[in-house]
């Protein structure tokens, strides 16, 4: 259980930052612009970076590429799961007009419903998690270069 406490803790903190960012965007009425979701990748990447960094500091002798990648994926999965649940709650209970406003920002005639948008948010979060974990592990892996 101790191995999972660090990624769960950082995943929950990362999701709290993602939720706070989304709520700040909604205060200034920019949450319907999909371009601002790029910052979500930066927030998630930083949370994964910190989780892997602390994991390496706590047990450098046990740290490996696989352990670091697992820490990053679990951190991102927890953050994505918590944010997706919040997003679903927000779009159904807090602001029911959010979906129609979001679709207006897309150019095209899309037939989207709440389930599809929530699925896309979850898949985007999981894809960001995998890419960020692989990218961050390039910084922390042990080099086999000759000196």
PDB file of C-alpha atoms in Angstrom:
ATOM      1  CA  UNK A   1       0.000   0.000   0.000  1.00  0.00           C
ATOM      2  CA  UNK A   2       2.932   2.322   0.666  1.00  0.00           C
ATOM      3  CA  UNK A   3       3.902   2.042  -3.004  1.00  0.00           C
ATOM      4  CA  UNK A   4       0.510   3.407  -4.041  1.00  0.00           C
ATOM      5  CA  UNK A   5       0.167   6.190  -1.478  1.00  0.00           C
ATOM      6  CA  UNK A   6       2.495   8.575  -3.317  1.00  0.00           C
ATOM      7  CA  UNK A   7       0.797   8.360  -6.754  1.00  0.00           C
ATOM      8  CA  UNK A   8      -2.677   8.513  -5.180  1.00  0.00           C
ATOM      9  CA  UNK A   9      -1.716  11.577  -3.159  1.00  0.00           C
ATOM     10  CA  UNK A  10      -0.201  13.354  -6.159  1.00  0.00           C
ATOM     11  CA  UNK A  11      -3.103  12.276  -8.368  1.00  0.00           C
ATOM     12  CA  UNK A  12      -5.610  13.847  -6.001  1.00  0.00           C
ATOM     13  CA  UNK A  13      -3.570  17.051  -5.735  1.00  0.00           C
ATOM     14  CA  UNK A  14      -3.228  17.200  -9.530  1.00  0.00           C
ATOM     15  CA  UNK A  15      -6.970  16.722  -9.964  1.00  0.00           C
ATOM     16  CA  UNK A  16      -7.625  19.469  -7.407  1.00  0.00           C
ATOM     17  CA  UNK A  17      -5.428  21.837  -9.423  1.00  0.00           C
ATOM     18  CA  UNK A  18      -7.211  20.811 -12.650  1.00  0.00           C
ATOM     19  CA  UNK A  19     -10.595  21.437 -11.037  1.00  0.00           C
ATOM     20  CA  UNK A  20      -9.458  24.799  -9.655  1.00  0.00           C
ATOM     21  CA  UNK A  21      -8.166  25.821 -13.098  1.00  0.00           C
ATOM     22  CA  UNK A  22     -11.463  24.826 -14.694  1.00  0.00           C
ATOM     23  CA  UNK A  23     -13.438  26.797 -12.105  1.00  0.00           C
ATOM     24  CA  UNK A  24     -11.237  29.864 -12.592  1.00  0.00           C
ATOM     25  CA  UNK A  25     -11.855  29.615 -16.341  1.00  0.00           C
ATOM     26  CA  UNK A  26     -15.583  29.356 -15.693  1.00  0.00           C
ATOM     27  CA  UNK A  27     -15.452  32.519 -13.563  1.00  0.00           C
ATOM     28  CA  UNK A  28     -14.094  34.472 -16.527  1.00  0.00           C
ATOM     29  CA  UNK A  29     -16.392  32.604 -18.948  1.00  0.00           C
ATOM     30  CA  UNK A  30     -13.555  30.951 -20.892  1.00  0.00           C
ATOM     31  CA  UNK A  31     -14.306  27.350 -19.904  1.00  0.00           C
ATOM     32  CA  UNK A  32     -16.197  26.717 -23.152  1.00  0.00           C
ATOM     33  CA  UNK A  33     -13.121  27.440 -25.261  1.00  0.00           C
ATOM     34  CA  UNK A  34     -11.348  24.104 -25.930  1.00  0.00           C
ATOM     35  CA  UNK A  35      -8.022  25.849 -26.590  1.00  0.00           C
ATOM     36  CA  UNK A  36      -7.575  26.425 -22.853  1.00  0.00           C
ATOM     37  CA  UNK A  37      -7.503  22.667 -22.254  1.00  0.00           C
ATOM     38  CA  UNK A  38      -3.870  22.691 -23.379  1.00  0.00           C
ATOM     39  CA  UNK A  39      -2.961  23.969 -19.909  1.00  0.00           C
ATOM     40  CA  UNK A  40      -4.509  20.763 -18.503  1.00  0.00           C
ATOM     41  CA  UNK A  41      -1.667  18.823 -20.147  1.00  0.00           C
ATOM     42  CA  UNK A  42       0.886  21.089 -18.482  1.00  0.00           C
ATOM     43  CA  UNK A  43      -0.766  20.695 -15.070  1.00  0.00           C
ATOM     44  CA  UNK A  44      -0.981  16.912 -15.464  1.00  0.00           C
ATOM     45  CA  UNK A  45       2.605  16.707 -16.686  1.00  0.00           C
ATOM     46  CA  UNK A  46       3.854  18.712 -13.719  1.00  0.00           C
ATOM     47  CA  UNK A  47       1.931  16.502 -11.276  1.00  0.00           C
ATOM     48  CA  UNK A  48       3.398  13.382 -12.876  1.00  0.00           C
ATOM     49  CA  UNK A  49       6.874  14.945 -12.851  1.00  0.00           C
ATOM     50  CA  UNK A  50       6.664  15.700  -9.142  1.00  0.00           C
ATOM     51  CA  UNK A  51       5.327  12.234  -8.284  1.00  0.00           C
ATOM     52  CA  UNK A  52       8.145  10.520 -10.187  1.00  0.00           C
ATOM     53  CA  UNK A  53      10.760  12.894  -8.757  1.00  0.00           C
ATOM     54  CA  UNK A  54       9.677  12.257  -5.169  1.00  0.00           C
ATOM     55  CA  UNK A  55       9.478   8.525  -5.862  1.00  0.00           C
ATOM     56  CA  UNK A  56      13.082   8.540  -7.041  1.00  0.00           C
ATOM     57  CA  UNK A  57      14.215  10.601  -4.041  1.00  0.00           C
ATOM     58  CA  UNK A  58      12.459   8.321  -1.523  1.00  0.00           C
ATOM     59  CA  UNK A  59      13.962   5.081  -2.817  1.00  0.00           C
ATOM     60  CA  UNK A  60      16.788   5.603  -5.319  1.00  0.00           C
ATOM     61  CA  UNK A  61      18.021   1.995  -5.039  1.00  0.00           C
ATOM     62  CA  UNK A  62      14.603   0.562  -5.928  1.00  0.00           C
ATOM     63  CA  UNK A  63      13.802   3.136  -8.627  1.00  0.00           C
ATOM     64  CA  UNK A  64      13.654   1.800 -12.181  1.00  0.00           C
ATOM     65  CA  UNK A  65      12.123   2.870 -15.469  1.00  0.00           C
ATOM     66  CA  UNK A  66       9.153   0.567 -14.890  1.00  0.00           C
ATOM     67  CA  UNK A  67       8.574   1.803 -11.347  1.00  0.00           C
ATOM     68  CA  UNK A  68       8.743   5.429 -12.432  1.00  0.00           C
ATOM     69  CA  UNK A  69       6.417   4.839 -15.366  1.00  0.00           C
ATOM     70  CA  UNK A  70       3.959   3.007 -13.104  1.00  0.00           C
ATOM     71  CA  UNK A  71       4.038   5.906 -10.634  1.00  0.00           C
ATOM     72  CA  UNK A  72       3.325   8.375 -13.440  1.00  0.00           C
ATOM     73  CA  UNK A  73       0.490   6.344 -14.935  1.00  0.00           C
ATOM     74  CA  UNK A  74      -1.225   5.800 -11.579  1.00  0.00           C
ATOM     75  CA  UNK A  75      -0.867   9.495 -10.735  1.00  0.00           C
ATOM     76  CA  UNK A  76      -2.375  10.538 -14.051  1.00  0.00           C
ATOM     77  CA  UNK A  77      -5.112   7.907 -13.888  1.00  0.00           C
ATOM     78  CA  UNK A  78      -6.245   9.101 -10.456  1.00  0.00           C
ATOM     79  CA  UNK A  79      -6.151  12.747 -11.598  1.00  0.00           C
ATOM     80  CA  UNK A  80      -8.090  11.937 -14.778  1.00  0.00           C
ATOM     81  CA  UNK A  81     -10.686   9.862 -12.941  1.00  0.00           C
ATOM     82  CA  UNK A  82     -11.321  12.547 -10.321  1.00  0.00           C
ATOM     83  CA  UNK A  83     -11.455  15.354 -12.897  1.00  0.00           C
ATOM     84  CA  UNK A  84     -13.790  13.378 -15.176  1.00  0.00           C
ATOM     85  CA  UNK A  85     -16.185  12.750 -12.278  1.00  0.00           C
ATOM     86  CA  UNK A  86     -16.089  16.458 -11.417  1.00  0.00           C
ATOM     87  CA  UNK A  87     -16.600  17.388 -15.086  1.00  0.00           C
ATOM     88  CA  UNK A  88     -19.640  15.123 -15.337  1.00  0.00           C
ATOM     89  CA  UNK A  89     -21.086  16.597 -12.135  1.00  0.00           C
ATOM     90  CA  UNK A  90     -20.412  20.158 -13.293  1.00  0.00           C
ATOM     91  CA  UNK A  91     -21.986  19.704 -16.718  1.00  0.00           C
ATOM     92  CA  UNK A  92     -25.095  17.950 -15.437  1.00  0.00           C
ATOM     93  CA  UNK A  93     -25.784  19.664 -12.108  1.00  0.00           C
ATOM     94  CA  UNK A  94     -23.968  23.003 -11.889  1.00  0.00           C
ATOM     95  CA  UNK A  95     -24.194  24.341 -15.458  1.00  0.00           C
ATOM     96  CA  UNK A  96     -26.608  22.364 -17.672  1.00  0.00           C
ATOM     97  CA  UNK A  97     -26.130  24.872 -20.520  1.00  0.00           C
ATOM     98  CA  UNK A  98     -22.385  24.119 -20.681  1.00  0.00           C
ATOM     99  CA  UNK A  99     -22.683  21.440 -23.365  1.00  0.00           C
ATOM    100  CA  UNK A 100     -24.618  23.644 -25.790  1.00  0.00           C
ATOM    101  CA  UNK A 101     -22.157  26.505 -25.244  1.00  0.00           C
ATOM    102  CA  UNK A 102     -19.214  24.167 -25.794  1.00  0.00           C
ATOM    103  CA  UNK A 103     -20.618  22.798 -29.057  1.00  0.00           C
ATOM    104  CA  UNK A 104     -21.170  26.351 -30.362  1.00  0.00           C
ATOM    105  CA  UNK A 105     -17.388  26.891 -30.249  1.00  0.00           C
ATOM    106  CA  UNK A 106     -16.764  24.025 -32.675  1.00  0.00           C
ATOM    107  CA  UNK A 107     -17.076  24.671 -36.382  1.00  0.00           C
ATOM    108  CA  UNK A 108     -19.328  21.978 -37.731  1.00  0.00           C
ATOM    109  CA  UNK A 109     -22.617  20.250 -37.190  1.00  0.00           C
ATOM    110  CA  UNK A 110     -21.884  17.690 -34.485  1.00  0.00           C
ATOM    111  CA  UNK A 111     -24.397  15.471 -32.770  1.00  0.00           C
ATOM    112  CA  UNK A 112     -22.772  15.178 -29.339  1.00  0.00           C
ATOM    113  CA  UNK A 113     -24.283  14.248 -26.010  1.00  0.00           C
ATOM    114  CA  UNK A 114     -23.036  14.314 -22.431  1.00  0.00           C
ATOM    115  CA  UNK A 115     -21.729  10.749 -22.528  1.00  0.00           C
ATOM    116  CA  UNK A 116     -19.583  11.395 -25.590  1.00  0.00           C
ATOM    117  CA  UNK A 117     -18.100  14.610 -24.194  1.00  0.00           C
ATOM    118  CA  UNK A 118     -17.314  12.910 -20.871  1.00  0.00           C
ATOM    119  CA  UNK A 119     -15.716   9.983 -22.715  1.00  0.00           C
ATOM    120  CA  UNK A 120     -13.564  12.382 -24.739  1.00  0.00           C
ATOM    121  CA  UNK A 121     -12.447  14.180 -21.564  1.00  0.00           C
ATOM    122  CA  UNK A 122     -11.449  10.846 -19.999  1.00  0.00           C
ATOM    123  CA  UNK A 123      -9.601   9.601 -23.104  1.00  0.00           C
ATOM    124  CA  UNK A 124      -7.760  12.904 -23.483  1.00  0.00           C
ATOM    125  CA  UNK A 125      -6.684  12.715 -19.848  1.00  0.00           C
ATOM    126  CA  UNK A 126      -5.474   9.134 -20.177  1.00  0.00           C
ATOM    127  CA  UNK A 127      -3.590   9.911 -23.395  1.00  0.00           C
ATOM    128  CA  UNK A 128      -1.960  12.893 -21.705  1.00  0.00           C
ATOM    129  CA  UNK A 129      -1.045  10.637 -18.796  1.00  0.00           C
ATOM    130  CA  UNK A 130       0.757   8.085 -20.947  1.00  0.00           C
ATOM    131  CA  UNK A 131       2.595  10.692 -23.017  1.00  0.00           C
ATOM    132  CA  UNK A 132       3.590  12.735 -19.963  1.00  0.00           C
ATOM    133  CA  UNK A 133       4.785   9.630 -18.096  1.00  0.00           C
ATOM    134  CA  UNK A 134       6.936   8.522 -21.031  1.00  0.00           C
ATOM    135  CA  UNK A 135       8.302  12.038 -21.482  1.00  0.00           C
ATOM    136  CA  UNK A 136       9.111  12.581 -17.811  1.00  0.00           C
ATOM    137  CA  UNK A 137      10.803   9.206 -17.545  1.00  0.00           C
ATOM    138  CA  UNK A 138      13.302  10.361 -20.168  1.00  0.00           C
ATOM    139  CA  UNK A 139      14.569  12.807 -17.553  1.00  0.00           C
ATOM    140  CA  UNK A 140      14.797  10.279 -14.731  1.00  0.00           C
ATOM    141  CA  UNK A 141      15.951   7.081 -16.411  1.00  0.00           C
ATOM    142  CA  UNK A 142      19.407   5.743 -15.735  1.00  0.00           C
ATOM    143  CA  UNK A 143      21.718   6.476 -18.624  1.00  0.00           C
ATOM    144  CA  UNK A 144      23.804   3.696 -20.115  1.00  0.00           C
ATOM    145  CA  UNK A 145      26.074   6.103 -21.947  1.00  0.00           C
ATOM    146  CA  UNK A 146      29.751   5.482 -21.539  1.00  0.00           C
ATOM    147  CA  UNK A 147      31.717   8.131 -19.693  1.00  0.00           C
TER     148      UNK A 147
END
